[in-house]
CSV table of N, CA, C and O in Angstrom, one decimal:
chain,number,residue,atom,x,y,z
A,10,GLN,N,52.8,143.6,-2.1
A,10,GLN,CA,52.8,142.5,-1.2
A,10,GLN,C,53.9,141.5,-1.5
A,10,GLN,O,54.2,141.4,-2.7
A,11,VAL,N,54.7,141.1,-0.5
A,11,VAL,CA,56.0,140.2,-0.7
A,11,VAL,C,55.4,138.9,-1.1
A,11,VAL,O,54.5,138.4,-0.4
A,12,GLN,N,56.1,138.3,-2.0
A,12,GLN,CA,55.6,136.8,-2.2
A,12,GLN,C,57.0,136.0,-2.5
A,12,GLN,O,57.8,136.6,-3.1
A,13,LEU,N,56.9,134.7,-2.2
A,13,LEU,CA,57.9,133.7,-2.6
A,13,LEU,C,57.2,132.8,-3.5
A,13,LEU,O,56.1,132.1,-3.1
A,14,VAL,N,57.7,132.6,-4.8
A,14,VAL,CA,57.1,131.7,-5.7
A,14,VAL,C,58.1,130.8,-6.1
A,14,VAL,O,59.1,130.9,-6.8
A,15,GLU,N,57.6,129.2,-5.9
A,15,GLU,CA,58.5,128.2,-6.3
A,15,GLU,C,58.1,127.9,-7.6
A,15,GLU,O,56.9,127.9,-8.1
A,16,SER,N,59.1,127.3,-8.3
A,16,SER,CA,58.9,126.6,-9.7
A,16,SER,C,59.9,125.5,-9.9
A,16,SER,O,60.8,125.3,-9.2
A,17,GLY,N,59.5,124.6,-10.8
A,17,GLY,CA,60.5,123.6,-11.2
A,17,GLY,C,60.0,122.1,-10.8
A,17,GLY,O,60.8,121.1,-11.1
A,18,GLY,N,59.0,122.0,-9.9
A,18,GLY,CA,58.6,120.7,-9.5
A,18,GLY,C,57.9,119.9,-10.6
A,18,GLY,O,57.7,120.3,-11.7
A,19,GLY,N,57.7,118.6,-10.4
A,19,GLY,CA,57.1,117.7,-11.4
A,19,GLY,C,57.4,116.3,-11.2
A,19,GLY,O,57.9,115.8,-10.0
A,20,LEU,N,57.3,115.6,-12.2
A,20,LEU,CA,57.3,114.0,-12.1
A,20,LEU,C,58.7,113.6,-12.6
A,20,LEU,O,59.1,114.1,-13.8
A,21,VAL,N,59.6,112.9,-12.0
A,21,VAL,CA,60.8,112.4,-12.4
A,21,VAL,C,61.0,111.1,-12.0
A,21,VAL,O,60.6,110.5,-11.0
A,22,GLN,N,61.8,110.4,-13.0
A,22,GLN,CA,62.1,109.0,-12.5
A,22,GLN,C,63.3,108.8,-11.5
A,22,GLN,O,64.1,109.8,-11.4
A,23,PRO,N,63.3,107.8,-10.7
A,23,PRO,CA,64.5,107.6,-9.8
A,23,PRO,C,65.8,107.8,-10.6
A,23,PRO,O,65.9,107.2,-11.7
A,24,GLY,N,66.7,108.5,-10.0
A,24,GLY,CA,68.0,108.7,-10.6
A,24,GLY,C,68.1,110.0,-11.4
A,24,GLY,O,69.2,110.4,-11.8
A,25,GLY,N,66.8,110.5,-11.6
A,25,GLY,CA,66.8,111.8,-12.4
A,25,GLY,C,67.0,113.1,-11.7
A,25,GLY,O,67.5,113.1,-10.5
A,26,SER,N,67.0,114.1,-12.3
A,26,SER,CA,67.2,115.4,-11.7
A,26,SER,C,66.0,116.4,-12.0
A,26,SER,O,65.4,116.4,-12.9
A,27,LEU,N,66.0,117.4,-11.0
A,27,LEU,CA,65.2,118.6,-11.2
A,27,LEU,C,65.9,119.8,-10.5
A,27,LEU,O,66.7,119.6,-9.7
A,28,ARG,N,65.6,120.8,-11.1
A,28,ARG,CA,66.1,122.1,-10.4
A,28,ARG,C,64.9,122.9,-10.1
A,28,ARG,O,64.0,123.5,-10.8
A,29,LEU,N,64.7,123.3,-8.7
A,29,LEU,CA,63.7,124.1,-8.1
A,29,LEU,C,64.2,125.6,-8.0
A,29,LEU,O,65.5,125.8,-7.9
A,30,SER,N,63.4,126.5,-8.4
A,30,SER,CA,63.8,128.0,-8.2
A,30,SER,C,62.7,128.6,-7.3
A,30,SER,O,61.5,128.1,-7.3
A,31,CYS,N,63.1,129.6,-6.6
A,31,CYS,CA,62.2,130.4,-5.8
A,31,CYS,C,62.6,131.9,-5.8
A,31,CYS,O,63.7,132.0,-5.5
A,32,ALA,N,61.6,132.6,-6.3
A,32,ALA,CA,62.0,134.1,-6.5
A,32,ALA,C,61.0,134.9,-5.6
A,32,ALA,O,59.9,134.6,-5.4
A,33,ALA,N,61.8,135.8,-4.8
A,33,ALA,CA,61.0,136.7,-4.0
A,33,ALA,C,60.7,137.8,-4.7
A,33,ALA,O,61.6,138.5,-5.4
A,34,SER,N,59.5,138.4,-4.7
A,34,SER,CA,59.1,139.6,-5.2
A,34,SER,C,58.3,140.6,-4.3
A,34,SER,O,58.1,140.2,-3.2
A,35,GLY,N,58.2,141.9,-4.9
A,35,GLY,CA,57.7,142.9,-3.9
A,35,GLY,C,58.8,143.8,-3.3
A,35,GLY,O,60.0,143.7,-3.7
A,36,THR,N,58.4,144.6,-2.6
A,36,THR,CA,59.3,145.5,-2.0
A,36,THR,C,60.1,144.8,-0.7
A,36,THR,O,59.6,144.5,0.3
A,37,ILE,N,61.4,144.7,-1.0
A,37,ILE,CA,62.3,143.9,-0.1
A,37,ILE,C,63.5,144.8,0.1
A,37,ILE,O,64.2,145.0,-0.9
A,38,PHE,N,63.9,145.1,1.3
A,38,PHE,CA,65.1,145.8,1.6
A,38,PHE,C,66.4,144.9,1.6
A,38,PHE,O,67.4,145.3,1.0
A,39,SER,N,66.1,143.7,2.2
A,39,SER,CA,67.2,142.9,2.2
A,39,SER,C,66.8,141.3,2.7
A,39,SER,O,65.7,141.2,3.1
A,40,ILE,N,67.6,140.4,2.1
A,40,ILE,CA,67.4,139.1,2.5
A,40,ILE,C,68.4,138.5,3.0
A,40,ILE,O,69.6,138.6,2.7
A,41,SER,N,68.3,137.8,4.2
A,41,SER,CA,69.4,137.1,5.0
A,41,SER,C,69.4,135.6,4.5
A,41,SER,O,69.7,135.3,3.3
A,42,GLY,N,68.9,134.8,5.4
A,42,GLY,CA,68.9,133.3,5.1
A,42,GLY,C,67.8,132.9,4.3
A,42,GLY,O,66.7,133.6,4.1
A,43,MET,N,68.1,131.9,3.3
A,43,MET,CA,67.0,131.3,2.5
A,43,MET,C,67.3,129.8,2.6
A,43,MET,O,68.4,129.2,2.9
A,44,GLY,N,66.1,129.1,2.4
A,44,GLY,CA,66.2,127.7,2.4
A,44,GLY,C,65.3,126.9,1.8
A,44,GLY,O,64.0,127.6,1.3
A,45,TRP,N,65.3,125.7,1.8
A,45,TRP,CA,64.2,124.7,1.3
A,45,TRP,C,63.7,123.6,2.3
A,45,TRP,O,64.8,123.2,3.0
A,46,TYR,N,62.5,123.6,2.5
A,46,TYR,CA,61.9,122.6,3.3
A,46,TYR,C,61.1,121.6,2.5
A,46,TYR,O,60.6,122.0,1.4
A,47,ARG,N,60.7,120.4,3.2
A,47,ARG,CA,59.8,119.7,2.4
A,47,ARG,C,58.8,118.8,3.4
A,47,ARG,O,59.2,118.7,4.6
A,48,GLN,N,57.7,118.4,2.9
A,48,GLN,CA,57.0,117.7,3.7
A,48,GLN,C,56.3,116.6,2.8
A,48,GLN,O,55.6,116.9,1.8
A,49,ALA,N,56.4,115.3,3.2
A,49,ALA,CA,55.9,114.3,2.7
A,49,ALA,C,54.4,114.0,3.3
A,49,ALA,O,54.4,114.2,4.6
A,50,PRO,N,53.5,113.2,2.7
A,50,PRO,CA,52.2,112.9,3.3
A,50,PRO,C,52.5,112.1,4.7
A,50,PRO,O,53.3,111.0,4.6
A,51,GLY,N,51.8,112.3,5.6
A,51,GLY,CA,51.9,111.8,7.0
A,51,GLY,C,53.1,112.2,7.7
A,51,GLY,O,53.4,111.5,8.8
A,52,LYS,N,53.9,113.0,7.3
A,52,LYS,CA,55.3,113.2,7.9
A,52,LYS,C,55.3,114.7,8.3
A,52,LYS,O,54.8,115.5,7.7
A,53,GLN,N,56.2,114.9,9.3
A,53,GLN,CA,56.5,116.4,9.6
A,53,GLN,C,57.4,117.1,8.5
A,53,GLN,O,58.2,116.3,7.9
A,54,HIS,N,57.4,118.4,8.6
A,54,HIS,CA,58.2,119.1,7.6
A,54,HIS,C,59.6,118.9,8.1
A,54,HIS,O,59.9,118.9,9.3
A,55,GLU,N,60.5,119.0,7.1
A,55,GLU,CA,61.9,118.9,7.4
A,55,GLU,C,62.8,119.9,6.7
A,55,GLU,O,62.3,120.2,5.5
A,56,LEU,N,63.9,120.4,7.2
A,56,LEU,CA,64.9,121.3,6.4
A,56,LEU,C,65.6,120.4,5.5
A,56,LEU,O,66.2,119.4,5.9
A,57,VAL,N,65.6,120.8,4.2
A,57,VAL,CA,66.5,120.1,3.3
A,57,VAL,C,67.7,120.8,3.0
A,57,VAL,O,68.8,120.2,3.1
A,58,ALA,N,67.8,122.1,3.0
A,58,ALA,CA,69.0,122.8,2.8
A,58,ALA,C,68.8,124.4,3.0
A,58,ALA,O,67.6,124.7,2.8
A,59,SER,N,69.8,124.9,3.5
A,59,SER,CA,69.8,126.4,3.7
A,59,SER,C,70.9,127.1,3.2
A,59,SER,O,72.1,126.3,3.1
A,60,ILE,N,70.9,128.4,3.1
A,60,ILE,CA,72.2,129.2,2.7
A,60,ILE,C,72.0,130.5,3.1
A,60,ILE,O,70.9,131.2,3.4
A,61,THR,N,73.1,131.0,3.8
A,61,THR,CA,73.2,132.3,4.3
A,61,THR,C,73.5,133.3,3.4
A,61,THR,O,73.8,133.2,2.2
A,62,SER,N,73.3,134.7,3.7
A,62,SER,CA,73.6,135.7,2.8
A,62,SER,C,75.1,135.8,2.2
A,62,SER,O,75.2,136.1,1.0
A,63,SER,N,75.9,135.1,3.0
A,63,SER,CA,77.3,135.0,2.5
A,63,SER,C,77.7,133.8,1.6
A,63,SER,O,78.8,133.6,1.3
A,64,GLY,N,76.7,133.0,1.6
A,64,GLY,CA,76.9,131.6,0.7
A,64,GLY,C,77.2,130.4,1.6
A,64,GLY,O,77.5,129.4,1.0
A,65,SER,N,77.2,130.4,3.0
A,65,SER,CA,77.5,129.3,3.6
A,65,SER,C,76.2,128.2,3.7
A,65,SER,O,75.1,128.8,3.7
A,66,THR,N,76.5,127.1,3.3
A,66,THR,CA,75.3,126.0,3.2
A,66,THR,C,75.2,125.2,4.2
A,66,THR,O,76.2,124.8,4.8
A,67,ASN,N,74.1,124.4,4.3
A,67,ASN,CA,73.8,123.3,5.3
A,67,ASN,C,72.8,122.4,4.7
A,67,ASN,O,71.9,123.0,4.0
A,68,TYR,N,72.9,121.3,4.9
A,68,TYR,CA,72.2,120.1,4.2
A,68,TYR,C,71.6,119.1,5.2
A,68,TYR,O,72.4,118.9,6.2
A,69,ALA,N,70.5,118.5,4.9
A,69,ALA,CA,70.0,117.4,5.7
A,69,ALA,C,70.9,116.2,5.2
A,69,ALA,O,71.4,116.1,4.1
A,70,ASP,N,71.2,115.3,6.2
A,70,ASP,CA,72.1,114.2,6.0
A,70,ASP,C,71.5,113.4,4.8
A,70,ASP,O,72.2,112.8,3.9
A,71,SER,N,70.2,113.3,4.6
A,71,SER,CA,69.5,112.4,3.5
A,71,SER,C,69.9,112.9,2.2
A,71,SER,O,69.6,112.2,1.2
A,72,VAL,N,70.3,114.2,2.0
A,72,VAL,CA,70.4,114.7,0.7
A,72,VAL,C,71.9,115.3,0.4
A,72,VAL,O,72.1,115.7,-0.6
A,73,LYS,N,72.7,115.0,1.4
A,73,LYS,CA,74.2,115.5,1.2
A,73,LYS,C,74.7,114.8,0.0
A,73,LYS,O,74.5,113.4,-0.1
A,74,GLY,N,75.5,115.4,-0.9
A,74,GLY,CA,76.0,114.8,-2.1
A,74,GLY,C,75.2,114.6,-3.2
A,74,GLY,O,75.6,114.4,-4.3
A,75,ARG,N,73.8,114.8,-3.0
A,75,ARG,CA,72.9,114.9,-4.1
A,75,ARG,C,72.3,116.2,-4.5
A,75,ARG,O,72.0,116.5,-5.7
A,76,PHE,N,72.1,116.9,-3.4
A,76,PHE,CA,71.5,118.2,-3.6
A,76,PHE,C,72.3,119.3,-3.4
A,76,PHE,O,73.4,119.3,-2.6
A,77,THR,N,72.2,120.5,-4.2
A,77,THR,CA,72.9,121.8,-4.0
A,77,THR,C,72.0,122.9,-4.0
A,77,THR,O,71.2,123.1,-4.9
A,78,ILE,N,72.2,123.7,-3.1
A,78,ILE,CA,71.5,125.0,-2.9
A,78,ILE,C,72.4,126.1,-3.2
A,78,ILE,O,73.5,126.2,-3.0
A,79,SER,N,71.8,127.1,-3.9
A,79,SER,CA,72.5,128.3,-4.3
A,79,SER,C,71.7,129.5,-4.4
A,79,SER,O,70.4,129.3,-4.4
A,80,ARG,N,72.2,130.7,-4.5
A,80,ARG,CA,71.2,131.9,-4.6
A,80,ARG,C,72.0,132.8,-5.4
A,80,ARG,O,73.1,132.9,-5.5
A,81,ASP,N,71.0,133.8,-6.0
A,81,ASP,CA,71.5,134.7,-6.9
A,81,ASP,C,71.0,136.1,-6.2
A,81,ASP,O,69.6,136.3,-6.4
A,82,ASN,N,71.6,136.7,-5.4
A,82,ASN,CA,71.2,137.9,-4.7
A,82,ASN,C,70.7,139.0,-5.7
A,82,ASN,O,69.7,139.7,-5.1
A,83,ALA,N,71.1,139.3,-6.7
A,83,ALA,CA,70.7,140.3,-7.7
A,83,ALA,C,69.2,140.0,-8.2
A,83,ALA,O,68.6,140.9,-8.5
A,84,LYS,N,68.8,138.7,-8.2
A,84,LYS,CA,67.6,138.2,-8.4
A,84,LYS,C,66.6,137.9,-7.4
A,84,LYS,O,65.5,137.5,-7.7
A,85,ASN,N,67.2,138.0,-6.3
A,85,ASN,CA,66.2,137.5,-5.0
A,85,ASN,C,65.9,136.1,-5.2
A,85,ASN,O,64.6,135.9,-5.0
A,86,THR,N,66.7,135.4,-5.7
A,86,THR,CA,66.3,134.0,-6.1
A,86,THR,C,67.2,132.8,-5.5
A,86,THR,O,68.4,133.2,-5.4
A,87,VAL,N,66.6,131.8,-5.0
A,87,VAL,CA,67.3,130.7,-4.5
A,87,VAL,C,67.0,129.5,-5.3
A,87,VAL,O,65.8,129.3,-5.8
A,88,TYR,N,68.0,128.5,-5.5
A,88,TYR,CA,67.7,127.4,-6.3
A,88,TYR,C,68.1,126.2,-5.5
A,88,TYR,O,68.9,126.1,-4.5
A,89,LEU,N,67.6,125.1,-5.8
A,89,LEU,CA,67.9,123.8,-5.4
A,89,LEU,C,68.0,122.8,-6.4
A,89,LEU,O,67.0,122.4,-7.0
A,90,GLN,N,69.3,122.5,-6.7
A,90,GLN,CA,69.6,121.4,-7.8
A,90,GLN,C,69.4,120.1,-7.1
A,90,GLN,O,70.2,119.7,-6.2
A,91,MET,N,68.6,119.2,-7.7
A,91,MET,CA,68.3,117.8,-7.1
A,91,MET,C,68.8,116.9,-8.0
A,91,MET,O,68.2,116.7,-9.2
A,92,ASN,N,69.8,116.0,-7.7
A,92,ASN,CA,70.3,114.9,-8.6
A,92,ASN,C,70.1,113.7,-7.8
A,92,ASN,O,69.9,113.5,-6.7
A,93,SER,N,70.2,112.6,-8.6
A,93,SER,CA,70.1,111.1,-8.1
A,93,SER,C,68.9,111.1,-7.3
A,93,SER,O,68.9,110.5,-6.2
A,94,LEU,N,67.8,111.6,-7.8
A,94,LEU,CA,66.5,111.7,-6.9
A,94,LEU,C,66.1,110.1,-6.7
A,94,LEU,O,66.3,109.2,-7.5
A,95,LYS,N,65.5,110.0,-5.6
A,95,LYS,CA,65.0,108.8,-4.9
A,95,LYS,C,63.5,109.0,-4.6
A,95,LYS,O,63.0,110.0,-4.4
A,96,PRO,N,62.7,107.8,-4.5
A,96,PRO,CA,61.4,107.8,-4.3
A,96,PRO,C,61.0,108.5,-2.9
A,96,PRO,O,60.0,109.3,-2.9
A,97,GLU,N,61.9,108.3,-2.0
A,97,GLU,CA,61.8,109.0,-0.6
A,97,GLU,C,61.9,110.5,-0.6
A,97,GLU,O,61.6,111.2,0.2
A,98,ASP,N,62.4,111.0,-1.8
A,98,ASP,CA,62.5,112.5,-2.0
A,98,ASP,C,61.0,113.3,-2.4
A,98,ASP,O,60.9,114.3,-2.4
A,99,THR,N,60.0,112.3,-2.7
A,99,THR,CA,58.7,112.8,-2.9
A,99,THR,C,58.1,113.5,-1.9
A,99,THR,O,58.1,113.0,-0.7
A,100,ALA,N,57.8,114.9,-2.2
A,100,ALA,CA,57.3,115.7,-1.1
A,100,ALA,C,56.9,117.0,-1.8
A,100,ALA,O,57.3,117.3,-3.0
A,101,VAL,N,56.1,117.7,-1.0
A,101,VAL,CA,56.0,119.1,-1.4
A,101,VAL,C,57.2,120.1,-0.9
A,101,VAL,O,57.5,119.8,0.5
A,102,TYR,N,57.8,120.6,-1.8
A,102,TYR,CA,59.0,121.5,-1.3
A,102,TYR,C,58.6,123.0,-1.2
A,102,TYR,O,58.1,123.5,-2.1
A,103,TYR,N,59.0,123.6,0.0
A,103,TYR,CA,58.6,124.9,0.2
A,103,TYR,C,59.8,125.7,0.4
A,103,TYR,O,60.9,125.3,1.1
A,104,CYS,N,59.9,127.0,-0.3
A,104,CYS,CA,60.9,127.9,-0.1
A,104,CYS,C,60.5,128.7,1.0
A,104,CYS,O,59.5,129.1,1.5
A,105,ASN,N,61.8,129.1,1.8
A,105,ASN,CA,61.7,129.9,3.0
A,105,ASN,C,62.8,131.2,2.8
A,105,ASN,O,63.8,130.8,2.4
A,106,ALA,N,62.5,132.2,3.4
A,106,ALA,CA,63.3,133.2,3.3
A,106,ALA,C,63.2,134.2,4.5
A,106,ALA,O,62.1,134.5,4.9
A,107,ASP,N,64.3,134.7,5.0
A,107,ASP,CA,64.2,135.7,6.2
A,107,ASP,C,64.4,137.1,5.5
A,107,ASP,O,65.5,137.3,5.0
A,108,LEU,N,63.3,137.9,5.4
A,108,LEU,CA,63.2,139.0,4.7
A,108,LEU,C,63.2,140.2,5.7
A,108,LEU,O,62.4,140.2,6.7
A,109,GLN,N,63.8,141.3,5.4
A,109,GLN,CA,63.7,142.6,6.1
A,109,GLN,C,63.0,143.4,4.9
A,109,GLN,O,63.6,143.7,4.0
A,110,LEU,N,61.9,144.0,5.2
A,110,LEU,CA,61.1,144.7,4.2
A,110,LEU,C,61.3,146.2,4.2
A,110,LEU,O,61.1,146.8,3.2
A,111,PHE,N,61.8,146.8,5.2
A,111,PHE,CA,62.2,148.3,5.2
A,111,PHE,C,63.3,148.5,6.1
A,111,PHE,O,63.6,147.8,7.0
A,112,PRO,N,64.1,149.5,5.9
A,112,PRO,CA,65.2,149.8,6.8
A,112,PRO,C,64.8,150.1,8.3
A,112,PRO,O,63.7,150.5,8.5
A,113,LEU,N,65.5,149.5,9.2
A,113,LEU,CA,65.4,149.4,10.6
A,113,LEU,C,64.1,148.6,11.0
A,113,LEU,O,63.9,148.5,12.3
A,114,GLY,N,63.7,147.8,10.0
A,114,GLY,CA,62.5,147.0,10.3
A,114,GLY,C,63.0,145.7,10.7
A,114,GLY,O,64.2,145.2,10.6
A,115,PRO,N,62.2,144.9,11.3
A,115,PRO,CA,62.3,143.5,11.7
A,115,PRO,C,62.5,142.5,10.5
A,115,PRO,O,62.0,142.7,9.4
A,116,GLY,N,63.4,141.4,10.8
A,116,GLY,CA,63.4,140.4,9.9
A,116,GLY,C,62.2,139.4,10.2
A,116,GLY,O,62.0,139.2,11.3
A,117,ALA,N,61.7,138.8,9.3
A,117,ALA,CA,60.7,137.8,9.5
A,117,ALA,C,60.9,136.7,8.3
A,117,ALA,O,61.2,136.8,7.3
A,118,ASP,N,60.3,135.5,8.8
A,118,ASP,CA,60.2,134.4,7.8
A,118,ASP,C,59.0,134.4,7.0
A,118,ASP,O,58.0,134.7,7.3
A,119,TYR,N,59.3,134.3,5.7
A,119,TYR,CA,58.2,134.2,4.6
A,119,TYR,C,58.3,132.8,3.8
A,119,TYR,O,59.5,132.2,3.8
A,120,TRP,N,57.2,132.4,3.5
A,120,TRP,CA,57.2,131.1,2.9
A,120,TRP,C,56.5,131.0,1.5
A,120,TRP,O,55.5,131.8,1.4
A,121,GLY,N,57.0,130.3,0.7
A,121,GLY,CA,56.1,129.9,-0.6
A,121,GLY,C,55.0,129.1,-0.4
A,121,GLY,O,54.8,128.4,0.7
A,122,ASN,N,54.3,128.9,-1.5
A,122,ASN,CA,53.1,128.0,-1.3
A,122,ASN,C,53.4,126.6,-1.7
A,122,ASN,O,52.6,125.6,-1.4
A,123,GLY,N,54.6,126.3,-2.1
A,123,GLY,CA,55.1,124.9,-2.3
A,123,GLY,C,55.1,124.4,-3.7
A,123,GLY,O,54.2,124.9,-4.5
A,124,THR,N,55.9,123.5,-4.1
A,124,THR,CA,55.8,122.9,-5.5
A,124,THR,C,56.3,121.4,-5.2
A,124,THR,O,56.8,120.9,-4.4
A,125,LEU,N,55.3,120.6,-5.9
A,125,LEU,CA,55.3,119.0,-5.7
A,125,LEU,C,56.3,118.5,-6.6
A,125,LEU,O,56.6,118.6,-7.7
A,126,VAL,N,57.1,117.6,-5.8
A,126,VAL,CA,58.1,116.8,-6.6
A,126,VAL,C,57.8,115.3,-6.3
A,126,VAL,O,57.6,114.9,-5.1
A,127,THR,N,57.6,114.6,-7.4
A,127,THR,CA,57.3,113.1,-7.4
A,127,THR,C,58.3,112.4,-8.1
A,127,THR,O,58.5,112.7,-9.1
A,128,VAL,N,58.9,111.4,-7.3
A,128,VAL,CA,59.9,110.7,-7.9
A,128,VAL,C,59.4,109.3,-8.0
A,128,VAL,O,59.0,108.5,-6.9
A,129,SER,N,59.1,108.8,-9.3
A,129,SER,CA,58.4,107.5,-9.3
A,129,SER,C,58.8,107.0,-10.8
A,129,SER,O,58.9,107.7,-11.7
A,130,SER,N,58.9,105.6,-10.9
A,130,SER,CA,59.0,105.1,-12.1
A,130,SER,C,57.6,104.7,-12.8
A,130,SER,O,57.6,104.3,-13.9
C-alpha cells in the first residue's frame, strides 16, 4: 500500500528553524508534483509550497524568502526547510504528492497524515 509519511515537526521558538521530510513508500511507478499544505485551528487548509518533477517551485506569499521546498527523486522524498519561523506558522503540515502507481495508470493525489509544527516562546 502506498503511503506518505511526514517527519520533522515539533516545537520551536520564533526565529528558529525546522526541516520537514515526507517519504513516499510502496509500489510507485512515478511521482510528478509534490507539495506541502498546512492547516491551523479554525482555518482552511492552504498551499505552502509545491515543486514539479523538474524542480520548478511555487510558494505562498506568507512564506516566500523563509521556506524552501526541495525533492530527492531517488528517495521519493520531498523536504521543506523552514527558517525564521513565526507563531503564525503554527499548523499541522501535510505532505501531498501526485502519484502514478503503474504504467498507463492514472495519476492521483495522495496525502500524509500530517506533522504538527508549533512556533512559540
